[in-house]
Amino acid sequence: MMRIVLLGAPGSGKGTQAQRLQAKYGVPQVSSGDLLRDAVARGTELGLKAKAVMEAGQLVSDDIVLGLIRDRLSRPDAANGFILDGFPRNIDQANSLNALLQDIGQPLDAVLLLDVRNATLMERLAGRRICPKCGTVYNVHSMPPGATGCSKDGAELYQRLDDKEEVIGKRLEVYERQTRPLVEHYSTLGLLRTVEGEGELEDVFQRLESAALTRGAAAGQVKVRKQKSAPKTAPAVTKAAVKRTPTATKPATAPAPSTRKKAGKKKAGKKKLGSVSRAKAKSKTTTKKSQRAPAKKKAKVAKKKAVRKVVKKASGSRRKAARKK
Ligand code: AMP
């Protein structure tokens, strides 16, 4: 049983990873984008309504998408779970989903956020090519130079209309404005698990899988990040670009939790050390001062004594002199 939502910006790899989870666990991937594209391809009334909106990179109306999702989840293969990919995309959809899942008695186990830097998203989306026959997804950046066909069936690959550069920006903007608030929403509900979505496909899958299977832990606390040694596929991006442009919440260059923890500890240690040495230094100063204080006092007392002695002596000799007179 696996009832999860895959959350993430366009290009974060939700579809690819959902297919892998589906293949391994036998729970269906329910992609709102695929359902809509299918409706467009079949030329249904709903598809005709959705087509222009999709090509503009905007969100199709909630009613249309919710209808498609409701139908899909009522199919027998979804009785033992589902992997929602691309739905919900805004707070209203999340609330509708919640009501729908309550109705069918299938509450969510977790919401997995695939965290990917904006620069990587751009590269992935602009370079994405798809096989019209088998649906295999390629990226021009990782294909052999000059290749334009599917390596499995030779079909000529195509580019999704909404993967054209002019639409990508719009989609990322829409994600930021409408979908991003779901991170907070599901985090508050204790369902969110953040998974670092960059690196080798297999590594991302393993992180996602372990996040999906984590039971018992407070879901909101789970953050699955890649190990420090994991290979990087993404181009070097400055931290400023990462600046959580919209999509990502943590840079992929961030060290793995243990490392970060260590780094944090080290830092904290340093800080501690700093304060300790400052305290020591302070105490040293205090000790010196306290040591100096009694010495001064002693000297003062001794001086007073000496004065008193001199005065006594003087008055003694004055008395003596008076007696002689
Ligand atoms: P995707 O394949 O998930 O990137 O979706 C492609 C397009 O389908 C999006 O840019 C939207 O136009 C539309 N779409 C997919 N899912 C939704 C959704 N949950 N709500 C509204 N529109 C959606």
Coordinates of C-alpha atoms and ligand atoms in Angstrom, one line a residue, residues 10-11 14 31-34 36-37 50 53-55 57-62 65 85-90 93 128 160 162 171, ligand 1:
P10 CA 8.0 21.0 -13.7
G11 CA 11.1 19.1 -14.6
K14 CA 8.1 13.5 -10.8
S31 CA -0.5 11.9 -13.6
S32 CA -2.9 14.8 -14.1
G33 CA -0.7 16.0 -17.0
D34 CA -0.9 12.7 -18.7
L36 CA -5.0 15.9 -19.7
R37 CA -2.7 15.2 -22.6
A50 CA -7.6 22.3 -21.8
V53 CA -4.4 26.6 -21.4
M54 CA -1.8 23.9 -21.3
E55 CA 0.1 25.3 -24.3
G57 CA 1.8 27.0 -19.4
Q58 CA -1.2 27.9 -17.2
L59 CA -3.2 25.6 -15.0
V60 CA -6.3 24.0 -16.3
S61 CA -9.5 24.6 -14.2
D62 CA -9.7 22.8 -11.0
V65 CA -8.7 18.2 -13.3
D85 CA 2.0 13.1 -10.0
G86 CA 1.2 16.7 -10.8
F87 CA -1.9 16.8 -8.6
P88 CA -2.7 18.8 -6.5
R89 CA -1.2 21.9 -8.0
N90 CA -2.8 24.5 -5.7
Q93 CA -7.0 21.1 -5.3
R128 CA 13.5 17.1 -22.8
R160 CA 6.3 19.0 -25.8
D162 CA 5.0 23.5 -23.3
R171 CA 5.2 27.2 -15.9
Ligands
AMP1 P1 2.6 18.3 -16.3 O1 2.7 17.2 -17.3 O2 2.3 17.8 -15.0 O3 3.8 19.2 -16.4 O4 1.4 19.1 -16.8 C1 1.3 19.7 -18.1 C2 0.2 20.8 -18.0 O5 -1.0 20.2 -17.7 C3 0.4 21.9 -17.0 O6 1.3 22.9 -17.4 C4 -1.0 22.4 -16.8 O7 -1.4 23.2 -17.9 C5 -1.8 21.1 -16.9 N1 -2.0 20.4 -15.6 C6 -1.4 19.3 -15.2 N2 -1.8 19.0 -13.9 C7 -2.6 20.0 -13.6 C8 -3.3 20.3 -12.4 N3 -3.3 19.5 -11.3 N4 -4.1 21.4 -12.3 C9 -4.2 22.2 -13.4 N5 -3.5 22.0 -14.6 C10 -2.8 20.9 -14.7

